[in-house]
XYZ file of C-alpha atoms in Angstrom:
593
model
C -11.400 -23.390 4.355
C -9.172 -22.382 1.457
C -6.879 -19.357 1.627
C -4.641 -17.803 -0.908
C -0.974 -17.661 -0.337
C 2.091 -17.280 -2.342
C 5.541 -19.028 -1.905
C 8.118 -16.167 -2.984
C 10.678 -16.552 -5.669
C 9.891 -20.213 -6.556
C 11.104 -21.313 -9.980
C 7.785 -22.727 -10.922
C 8.183 -22.315 -14.616
C 11.143 -22.736 -16.956
C 10.417 -19.621 -19.231
C 12.970 -16.919 -18.583
C 11.248 -13.488 -19.016
C 13.491 -10.723 -20.226
C 12.733 -7.241 -21.004
C 14.460 -4.293 -22.848
C 14.102 -0.457 -22.783
C 14.422 1.035 -26.325
C 12.633 -1.911 -27.990
C 9.890 -2.122 -25.433
C 6.831 -4.120 -26.243
C 8.337 -5.642 -29.330
C 10.281 -8.851 -28.078
C 8.940 -12.435 -27.952
C 9.746 -13.864 -24.474
C 13.024 -15.928 -24.564
C 11.999 -19.564 -23.755
C 13.628 -22.949 -23.679
C 10.376 -24.459 -24.842
C 9.230 -23.659 -28.373
C 5.851 -22.480 -29.108
C 5.090 -25.777 -31.078
C 5.648 -27.617 -27.956
C 3.854 -25.231 -25.679
C 0.283 -23.898 -25.232
C -1.226 -27.452 -25.215
C -2.901 -27.868 -22.033
C -4.569 -25.608 -19.261
C -1.485 -26.527 -17.027
C 0.651 -24.723 -19.447
C -1.231 -21.642 -19.004
C -1.109 -21.993 -15.245
C 2.583 -22.462 -15.368
C 2.949 -19.359 -17.510
C 0.725 -17.404 -15.068
C 2.749 -18.200 -11.934
C 5.430 -15.888 -13.191
C 3.022 -12.870 -12.896
C 2.629 -13.662 -9.095
C 6.291 -13.667 -8.419
C 7.380 -10.803 -10.521
C 4.482 -8.262 -9.996
C 3.142 -8.754 -6.342
C 5.131 -7.057 -3.416
C 7.716 -9.212 -1.681
C 9.474 -8.571 1.643
C 12.646 -9.461 -0.129
C 12.113 -6.050 -1.722
C 12.040 -4.634 1.891
C 10.645 -1.314 2.241
C 8.841 -0.865 -1.072
C 5.267 -1.486 0.024
C 3.309 -2.477 3.040
C 4.180 -2.017 6.641
C 7.099 0.348 7.112
C 6.784 0.964 3.267
C 5.321 3.802 1.203
C 4.101 5.391 4.331
C 7.554 6.087 5.216
C 8.682 7.184 1.651
C 6.216 9.816 0.634
C 3.289 10.702 3.021
C 2.606 12.477 6.458
C 2.303 9.216 8.317
C 5.903 8.303 8.782
C 9.295 9.708 8.038
C 12.648 8.172 7.232
C 16.100 8.919 8.075
C 16.526 10.089 4.455
C 13.996 12.337 3.465
C 11.907 11.790 0.344
C 13.281 13.978 -2.472
C 10.029 13.632 -4.576
C 8.107 15.113 -1.664
C 10.515 18.093 -1.677
C 10.191 18.690 -5.474
C 13.636 17.740 -6.121
C 13.192 15.264 -8.931
C 14.615 16.002 -12.327
C 13.696 14.538 -15.814
C 15.941 11.310 -16.124
C 17.743 10.777 -19.410
C 16.539 7.092 -19.259
C 15.187 4.815 -16.547
C 14.647 1.195 -15.873
C 12.943 -0.951 -13.444
C 9.344 -1.892 -12.846
C 8.171 1.510 -12.108
C 9.863 3.293 -14.996
C 8.127 4.487 -17.963
C 10.212 2.734 -20.323
C 9.900 -0.870 -18.647
C 7.088 -2.689 -20.506
C 8.350 -6.238 -20.557
C 5.964 -7.786 -18.171
C 3.101 -6.315 -20.261
C 4.564 -7.992 -23.280
C 4.449 -11.184 -21.557
C 0.905 -10.771 -20.483
C -0.195 -9.963 -23.958
C 1.912 -12.717 -25.277
C -0.344 -15.090 -22.940
C -3.634 -13.459 -24.223
C -2.445 -14.189 -27.859
C -1.697 -17.734 -27.377
C -4.184 -19.167 -24.708
C -6.718 -19.854 -27.426
C -4.193 -22.544 -28.928
C -5.221 -24.750 -25.925
C -7.920 -27.191 -27.209
C -9.484 -27.824 -23.737
C -12.981 -26.466 -22.963
C -12.932 -22.561 -21.945
C -14.022 -23.610 -18.438
C -10.698 -25.356 -17.999
C -8.544 -22.229 -19.077
C -10.667 -19.311 -17.947
C -9.135 -19.053 -14.516
C -5.746 -18.390 -16.111
C -7.109 -15.828 -18.642
C -8.626 -14.063 -15.573
C -5.347 -14.169 -13.817
C -3.577 -12.691 -16.968
C -6.159 -9.902 -17.131
C -5.978 -9.231 -13.343
C -2.203 -8.670 -13.603
C -2.412 -6.568 -16.691
C -4.693 -4.475 -14.715
C -2.125 -4.438 -11.904
C 0.677 -3.621 -14.122
C -1.138 -0.583 -15.709
C -2.363 0.535 -12.455
C 1.136 1.182 -11.228
C 1.970 2.998 -14.354
C -1.147 5.144 -14.203
C -0.320 6.200 -10.798
C 3.222 7.484 -11.903
C 2.651 8.935 -15.211
C -1.160 9.400 -15.938
C -1.614 9.244 -19.605
C -0.291 6.033 -21.147
C -0.301 4.026 -24.412
C -2.680 1.157 -24.274
C -1.395 -2.067 -25.738
C -3.288 -5.267 -25.588
C -1.427 -7.472 -28.087
C 2.254 -8.504 -28.398
C 3.881 -5.951 -30.693
C 6.608 -6.367 -33.347
C 9.364 -3.872 -34.156
C 7.450 -2.887 -37.295
C 4.077 -2.546 -35.402
C 2.761 1.025 -35.800
C 1.369 0.819 -32.255
C 4.824 1.067 -30.874
C 4.973 4.790 -31.811
C 1.349 5.528 -30.673
C 0.670 8.694 -28.521
C -0.492 8.377 -25.077
C -4.152 8.037 -24.268
C -6.037 10.180 -21.760
C -5.710 8.559 -18.264
C -9.525 8.047 -18.168
C -9.390 6.020 -21.173
C -6.708 3.957 -19.822
C -8.774 3.474 -16.595
C -11.808 2.346 -18.740
C -9.513 -0.321 -20.297
C -8.228 -1.401 -16.956
C -11.684 -1.842 -15.386
C -12.850 -3.643 -18.535
C -9.991 -6.192 -18.002
C -10.963 -6.600 -14.335
C -14.655 -6.881 -15.144
C -13.794 -9.895 -17.380
C -11.427 -11.196 -14.753
C -14.178 -11.103 -12.289
C -16.483 -13.133 -14.596
C -13.544 -15.627 -15.247
C -12.051 -16.256 -11.967
C -13.392 -18.726 -9.293
C -14.672 -17.827 -6.073
C -12.784 -18.430 -2.809
C -14.560 -21.690 -2.235
C -13.710 -22.966 -5.691
C -10.194 -21.512 -6.117
C -6.948 -23.400 -5.952
C -4.760 -22.471 -3.087
C -2.300 -19.750 -3.948
C -4.308 -18.156 -6.555
C -6.284 -14.946 -7.278
C -10.117 -15.230 -6.657
C -13.155 -13.407 -7.988
C -13.278 -11.617 -4.681
C -9.637 -10.298 -4.754
C -10.322 -9.095 -8.254
C -13.375 -7.222 -7.164
C -11.424 -5.552 -4.272
C -8.658 -4.536 -6.554
C -11.392 -3.136 -9.145
C -13.010 -1.030 -6.531
C -9.616 0.246 -5.277
C -8.764 1.543 -8.783
C -12.235 2.948 -9.280
C -12.094 4.907 -6.048
C -8.505 6.061 -6.861
C -9.511 7.502 -10.318
C -12.925 8.810 -9.073
C -11.392 10.777 -6.363
C -8.383 11.931 -8.502
C -10.684 13.197 -11.170
C -12.964 14.977 -8.645
C -10.121 16.636 -6.568
C -7.846 17.450 -9.493
C -10.877 18.843 -11.466
C -9.802 22.142 -13.273
C -6.175 21.470 -12.896
C -3.593 20.156 -15.350
C -3.916 16.813 -13.874
C -7.666 16.568 -14.143
C -9.789 15.069 -17.050
C -11.723 17.557 -18.947
C -15.352 17.416 -18.384
C -15.246 14.768 -15.762
C -15.743 15.077 -11.927
C -15.019 11.336 -11.316
C -18.530 10.387 -10.416
C -18.914 7.419 -12.785
C -15.712 5.792 -11.236
C -17.097 6.550 -7.585
C -20.365 4.778 -8.611
C -18.305 1.969 -9.898
C -16.184 1.754 -6.839
C -19.406 1.892 -4.600
C -21.154 -0.893 -6.671
C -18.451 -3.352 -6.679
C -17.311 -2.869 -3.198
C -20.882 -3.118 -2.055
C -21.362 -6.363 -4.008
C -18.030 -7.558 -2.314
C -19.604 -6.780 1.200
C -22.780 -8.504 0.330
C -21.526 -11.559 -1.412
C -18.080 -11.823 0.350
C -17.540 -15.492 -0.639
C -16.543 -16.253 2.972
C -14.245 -13.271 3.391
C -14.869 -10.841 6.340
C -13.363 -9.254 9.293
C -11.199 -11.280 11.332
C -12.596 -11.771 14.945
C -10.208 -10.247 17.416
C -12.207 -11.746 20.278
C -11.275 -10.142 23.688
C -7.538 -10.008 23.049
C -6.226 -6.460 23.787
C -3.494 -7.081 21.206
C -5.680 -8.872 18.593
C -5.413 -6.190 16.057
C -1.513 -6.108 16.405
C -1.488 -9.938 16.157
C -3.424 -9.755 12.769
C -0.274 -8.467 11.006
C 2.502 -10.863 12.413
C 1.321 -14.300 11.643
C 3.541 -16.948 9.747
C 0.638 -18.624 8.421
C -2.775 -16.882 7.507
C -4.481 -20.192 6.490
C -7.963 -20.031 8.015
C -8.076 -16.095 8.439
C -10.930 -14.922 6.582
C -9.944 -11.303 6.587
C -6.543 -11.899 4.674
C -7.490 -12.474 1.030
C -4.146 -12.720 -0.454
C -0.765 -13.171 1.254
C 2.701 -14.381 0.493
C 4.015 -17.249 2.464
C 7.808 -18.035 3.226
C 9.392 -21.367 3.875
C 12.857 -21.792 5.111
C 12.869 -25.410 4.019
C 12.358 -24.398 0.536
C 15.064 -21.761 0.684
C 12.387 -19.001 0.980
C 12.894 -16.441 3.740
C 13.221 -12.816 4.308
C 15.169 -10.657 6.828
C 12.493 -8.066 7.227
C 11.845 -8.642 11.024
C 15.496 -8.056 11.653
C 14.331 -4.350 11.425
C 10.846 -4.402 13.164
C 12.524 -4.777 16.580
C 14.199 -1.360 16.210
C 13.174 1.723 14.451
C 14.143 0.679 11.003
C 15.278 4.173 10.360
C 11.613 5.218 10.473
C 9.236 6.751 12.961
C 5.483 7.462 13.066
C 4.612 11.061 12.762
C 2.976 13.183 15.454
C 0.260 14.098 12.743
C -0.803 10.440 12.535
C -0.705 9.744 16.160
C -2.759 12.736 16.883
C -5.535 11.369 14.367
C -6.405 8.484 16.691
C -9.624 9.327 18.715
C -9.930 8.955 22.402
C -12.096 5.956 23.692
C -15.254 7.988 24.010
C -15.030 8.489 20.079
C -14.049 12.116 20.194
C -10.908 13.835 18.730
C -8.146 14.691 21.175
C -9.025 18.400 20.667
C -12.338 18.073 22.404
C -12.300 14.938 24.531
C -11.787 15.076 28.302
C -9.935 11.755 28.221
C -6.957 12.977 26.402
C -3.929 12.834 28.665
C -1.549 14.803 26.502
C 1.634 13.501 25.126
C 4.272 14.239 27.766
C 5.071 10.446 27.650
C 4.347 7.660 25.396
C 2.042 5.933 27.962
C 0.012 9.269 28.131
C -0.282 9.234 24.433
C -1.934 6.002 24.194
C -4.054 6.179 27.479
C -7.648 6.185 26.862
C -7.135 6.245 23.058
C -8.413 4.083 20.147
C -6.723 0.543 20.982
C -5.180 0.494 17.469
C -2.782 3.308 18.549
C -1.290 1.098 21.307
C -0.992 -1.850 19.050
C 0.632 0.330 16.138
C 3.563 1.873 18.267
C 5.711 0.679 20.951
C 5.039 1.825 24.350
C 7.046 1.343 27.449
C 4.238 -0.118 29.475
C 5.751 -3.574 30.285
C 3.361 -5.075 27.586
C 5.083 -4.369 24.334
C 7.434 -7.558 23.586
C 10.507 -6.935 21.586
C 11.647 -10.676 21.591
C 10.251 -13.732 23.184
C 10.990 -17.386 22.850
C 14.677 -16.463 23.831
C 17.227 -19.206 24.091
C 18.235 -20.618 27.569
C 14.925 -19.839 29.084
C 15.505 -16.036 29.018
C 12.572 -13.792 29.995
C 10.864 -11.825 27.001
C 12.794 -8.653 26.144
C 10.356 -5.760 26.640
C 10.392 -2.259 25.060
C 11.944 0.384 27.194
C 13.225 3.232 25.070
C 13.313 4.148 21.335
C 16.463 3.012 19.583
C 17.822 6.604 19.000
C 21.445 5.588 19.543
C 21.882 2.830 16.774
C 22.733 3.009 13.219
C 20.738 4.784 10.608
C 19.026 1.729 9.063
C 17.868 0.563 12.583
C 17.321 3.849 14.654
C 14.048 5.384 15.634
C 13.860 9.032 14.475
C 10.573 10.148 15.885
C 10.246 8.310 19.367
C 6.926 6.822 17.915
C 8.416 3.520 16.936
C 6.327 1.054 14.766
C 5.155 -1.933 16.518
C 2.471 -2.889 13.902
C 3.764 -5.900 12.014
C 6.483 -6.938 14.421
C 6.727 -10.621 15.126
C 8.521 -10.932 18.528
C 9.568 -14.583 18.132
C 13.349 -14.930 18.618
C 13.576 -17.316 15.615
C 12.007 -14.742 13.365
C 14.683 -12.115 14.162
C 17.664 -14.240 12.985
C 19.073 -14.874 9.625
C 15.781 -15.381 8.036
C 12.175 -15.046 8.863
C 8.965 -16.505 7.566
C 6.235 -14.105 8.711
C 3.586 -13.922 5.947
C 3.254 -10.841 3.930
C -0.327 -9.428 3.518
C -1.340 -8.120 0.095
C -4.975 -7.888 0.033
C -7.298 -7.713 3.172
C -11.105 -7.475 3.464
C -11.018 -4.306 5.795
C -10.027 -2.177 2.626
C -13.251 -3.167 0.947
C -15.294 -1.579 3.869
C -13.411 1.577 3.785
C -13.710 1.674 0.030
C -17.496 1.480 0.149
C -17.774 4.055 2.853
C -15.615 6.607 1.038
C -17.195 6.020 -2.217
C -20.723 6.548 -0.859
C -19.700 9.684 1.150
C -18.075 11.085 -1.836
C -21.441 10.522 -3.913
C -23.409 12.261 -1.231
C -25.336 8.905 -0.459
C -23.791 7.842 2.709
C -26.423 6.482 5.299
C -26.231 5.267 8.857
C -26.563 1.556 7.348
C -23.635 2.156 5.131
C -21.515 3.205 8.324
C -22.915 0.183 10.300
C -21.772 -2.219 7.857
C -18.406 -0.615 7.178
C -16.719 1.976 9.641
C -18.642 0.715 12.573
C -17.622 -2.854 12.005
C -13.997 -1.861 12.238
C -14.633 0.286 15.216
C -16.744 -2.431 17.087
C -14.078 -5.227 16.818
C -11.614 -2.782 18.862
C -14.078 -1.620 21.248
C -14.598 1.982 19.709
C -17.962 3.591 19.739
C -20.081 3.920 16.636
C -19.800 6.785 14.149
C -23.282 8.257 13.897
C -24.127 10.225 10.741
C -26.205 12.818 12.505
C -24.012 13.382 15.510
C -20.408 13.985 14.211
C -18.535 16.006 16.682
C -16.576 18.819 14.705
C -12.895 18.401 15.216
C -11.312 21.910 16.031
C -8.239 20.444 14.311
C -10.249 19.019 11.266
C -7.523 17.487 8.772
C -9.347 18.620 5.587
C -10.810 22.055 6.294
C -12.977 22.459 3.184
C -14.633 18.963 3.533
C -17.595 17.922 5.671
C -17.049 16.376 9.113
C -18.220 13.129 8.061
C -16.012 12.883 5.035
C -13.155 13.887 7.483
C -14.050 10.927 9.757
C -14.313 8.477 6.920
C -10.719 9.543 5.999
C -9.697 9.314 9.528
C -10.782 5.860 9.778
C -9.057 4.793 6.667
C -5.797 6.311 7.934
C -5.982 4.653 11.397
C -7.100 1.218 10.219
C -4.380 0.998 7.298
C -1.698 2.874 8.914
C 1.849 1.886 7.732
C 0.293 -0.557 5.333
C 1.439 1.486 2.186
C -1.942 3.326 1.354
C -1.373 6.841 2.625
C 0.841 8.318 -0.039
C -1.586 7.187 -2.941
C -4.404 8.800 -0.859
C -2.746 12.176 -0.629
C -2.059 12.043 -4.344
C -5.654 11.185 -5.262
C -7.168 13.745 -2.892
C -4.840 16.479 -4.408
C -3.948 16.930 -0.630
C -0.112 17.647 -0.775
C -0.658 21.429 -0.531
C -2.556 20.892 2.940
C -0.618 18.225 4.186
C 3.045 18.233 3.011
C 3.935 21.611 1.499
C 5.661 23.911 3.968
C 5.659 21.271 6.619
C 7.883 18.753 8.392
C 6.605 15.833 10.281
C 7.308 15.951 13.965
C 7.785 13.300 16.494
C 7.265 12.773 20.250
C 8.254 15.049 23.123
C 12.069 14.581 23.494
C 11.963 15.537 27.260
C 10.572 12.172 28.479
C 14.121 10.755 27.481
C 16.104 13.414 29.316
C 15.236 12.372 32.906
C 17.058 10.206 35.512
C 16.903 6.406 34.750
C 17.208 6.577 30.971
C 20.479 4.977 29.962
C 23.244 7.440 29.008
C 23.559 6.454 25.431
C 19.940 6.785 24.807
C 19.499 10.121 26.658
C 22.692 11.416 24.797
C 21.299 10.320 21.338
C 17.939 11.809 22.153
C 19.505 15.159 23.130
C 21.230 15.195 19.675
C 17.685 15.115 18.067
C 16.441 18.624 17.267
C 13.152 19.860 18.557
C 10.818 22.534 17.722
C 9.581 25.374 20.096
C 7.155 23.184 21.837
C 9.736 20.457 22.588
C 8.624 17.797 19.842
C 11.428 15.870 17.820
C 11.784 17.747 14.541
C 14.304 15.526 12.840
C 14.474 17.268 9.512
C 14.951 20.617 11.217
C 18.698 20.971 10.299
C 18.374 19.433 6.881
C 19.190 22.240 4.490
C 16.473 21.529 1.914
C 13.736 21.487 4.389
C 14.288 24.675 6.335
C 10.890 26.030 5.084
C 9.153 22.512 5.079
C 8.713 20.261 1.906
C 8.541 22.127 -1.173
C 6.417 19.720 -3.298
C 5.336 21.483 -6.505
C 1.543 21.110 -6.845
C 1.579 22.047 -10.427
C 4.052 19.263 -11.412
C 4.969 16.673 -8.854
C 1.620 14.706 -8.867
C 3.018 12.971 -11.850
C 6.421 11.604 -12.631
C 8.545 12.920 -15.570
C 9.054 11.001 -18.706
C 12.623 10.237 -19.592
C 14.164 12.127 -22.452
C 15.032 9.103 -24.411
C 11.365 8.070 -24.547
C 10.438 11.492 -25.925
C 13.049 11.281 -28.460
C 12.284 7.736 -29.547
C 8.558 8.607 -29.950
C 7.991 12.423 -30.710
C 4.176 11.614 -30.232
C 4.854 11.250 -26.569
C 4.489 14.538 -24.615
C 5.979 15.389 -21.329
C 4.040 15.548 -18.113
C 2.736 18.860 -17.047
C 5.162 21.261 -15.298
C 8.368 19.154 -16.332
C 10.743 21.285 -18.548
C-alpha cells in the first residue's frame, strides 16, 4: 500500500530559489541551469516541484510553528505558553516592513510557482506525463495563497511571472471571496490532474489530499463569511453558503471515494489514539494522508521530542480539558460519572479516552522514557515539570502527552518521529460541520463522521434527536448539535494546530478570548506530603484563582483584565507601511491606523 511521506530538507534540485521584498513578484528565479537546457522532460518538472514540498509544508525543524504543541499554544484557548501571545492581547503594531513566509511582502515562492506554470508547456512529452506536476504546482499555489488569505484577507491575485515593468505589480487587492474563488479553481484543476493514492508515486500529493485541502479552505471561507457577516471583515451580500456547499460536496466525495484512505483501526489498545501521533514510519497507515519522514542516515533529524517529555513551556487549558465528555456521552456539567478535578486521575476517570491519551497522568501508565540503556526500567510520569527552565516547564499542570514518543533514542540529539501533515479524520469533521452549518445534517451524516471517530475510542454515538443540552454550552447562540460538532472537532484535533484558525473563522474571539485568561489544573494536588520539595515549591510559586486553579498569567501586567483582542481590528494582520508606500492602491486592513 503506497503512502505519502516527505524527506525533509533534502537538496533534491539544484535550482536555488531567492526572493526579495520591494521588487516582489518580478524576479526570475536564479539558477545554475539555463532555461535553454531545462524544461525538457517531465523529470525536470518533478525536480522543480520538489522544492515546493520542502519550502512550504510544515517541518519539525521549524519547531512550534504548526501541529502538535504549535498554533494551539500560540493563539487559541486550547493551550498557553510561558510567553503570552501578543496578537491575542491586541498588542500588534503596523510594521514598517516585514519578511518571511507569513509576511505580506514575501511573494518569492509564488513567483517560482508561476514561473513553473509559464514554462511547463515547453516539455514536449504527452500531457499525461506532466499533469501530475502541474497539479502539484496548482496545489502549492493554493497552499501559499491560503496562508496569505488567513493573515490579510484581500490580496492581489497573480497567476503569471511578472517583470518590473508589469502593470500588475501595482494592482489593488481583490476582495477575499474572489481570491478564494481563484484558489478553489486551482484546486479543482489540481484534483483533476493529480493521481489517486493507488497511482501516485511515494512522497507526493495525491488527488485525495487535494480534495481534503480544498474542503478545508471552502469550510474556512464559508464559516468566515457566515459569522463575520455584517462586519468589516465580511463579504458584502454573502453568507458563505456557496463555500459551505462546496466543502460538503468535496469532503462528501472524499468520504465516498476515499481511494483507500480511512480511519486507522485502533483495535483494543487503550492507548491506540496516542500511538497514532508518535510513529517513526506511517507507511501502511491509511489515515495519514501526507507526512514528513526523517532519516538520521541522510542527515535528516529533528529535536522536537527533546521537548515532549517535559512541558515544553506549554500547557493544556482547563477550558479544553473540560470540553471532553464523560464515557456516558454526557458533558461534565450533567454526567454523574464526573469525578471532579481535584487530581489528574480524577480528571480523566470515566472520561472520553482521548483525554487520558492527550495529557500526562500520574497513573503508572504514562511513559516518559522507555528503552533506556543498561536495562533501566521505563521512566513514568509522576509530576508536571514546574521547576525546570521556561522552554521545558509545564505551566498549567495539564502537560501534553499527545505526540510524545517515549523511545530513549528519540529523545537524544536527533529524533526521527514522523510529522503528520494531513490526516483523513479531518475530512469527516469538515463534512459534519459543513452539513450542520447548511442545516442539512442527518443521522446518517453523523454515523459516517462523528460517530466513527467516537466509536473507535469507545464513546457513545451522537444522536441527532437526543442531544443533551450542556449547561456550560460553549457557544451560547448556536444550537446544541452544532456545539457538539465543534466539540468533536476540538477534542479529536486537540494540539494539532487547528483551533486558532477555528476561533478566527467563527468570529469567536469575543466569546472565547476577550476578557479571559486560560486556567490550569488544581494546584493543591502538588502541595501535599510526598511531592518532591522542588516540584512543590515551584508549584506554590504559580498564581491561582479564587477556586484554586493555576492562573499562570494572573500577574502579567497586560493581562490583568484578560486578553484584550480587538474584535474590530485583530482578525486580520496589518499591512507594512512600506507596501502601502510602494503601491498606493493597497489599502490598510480595517482598524489599523
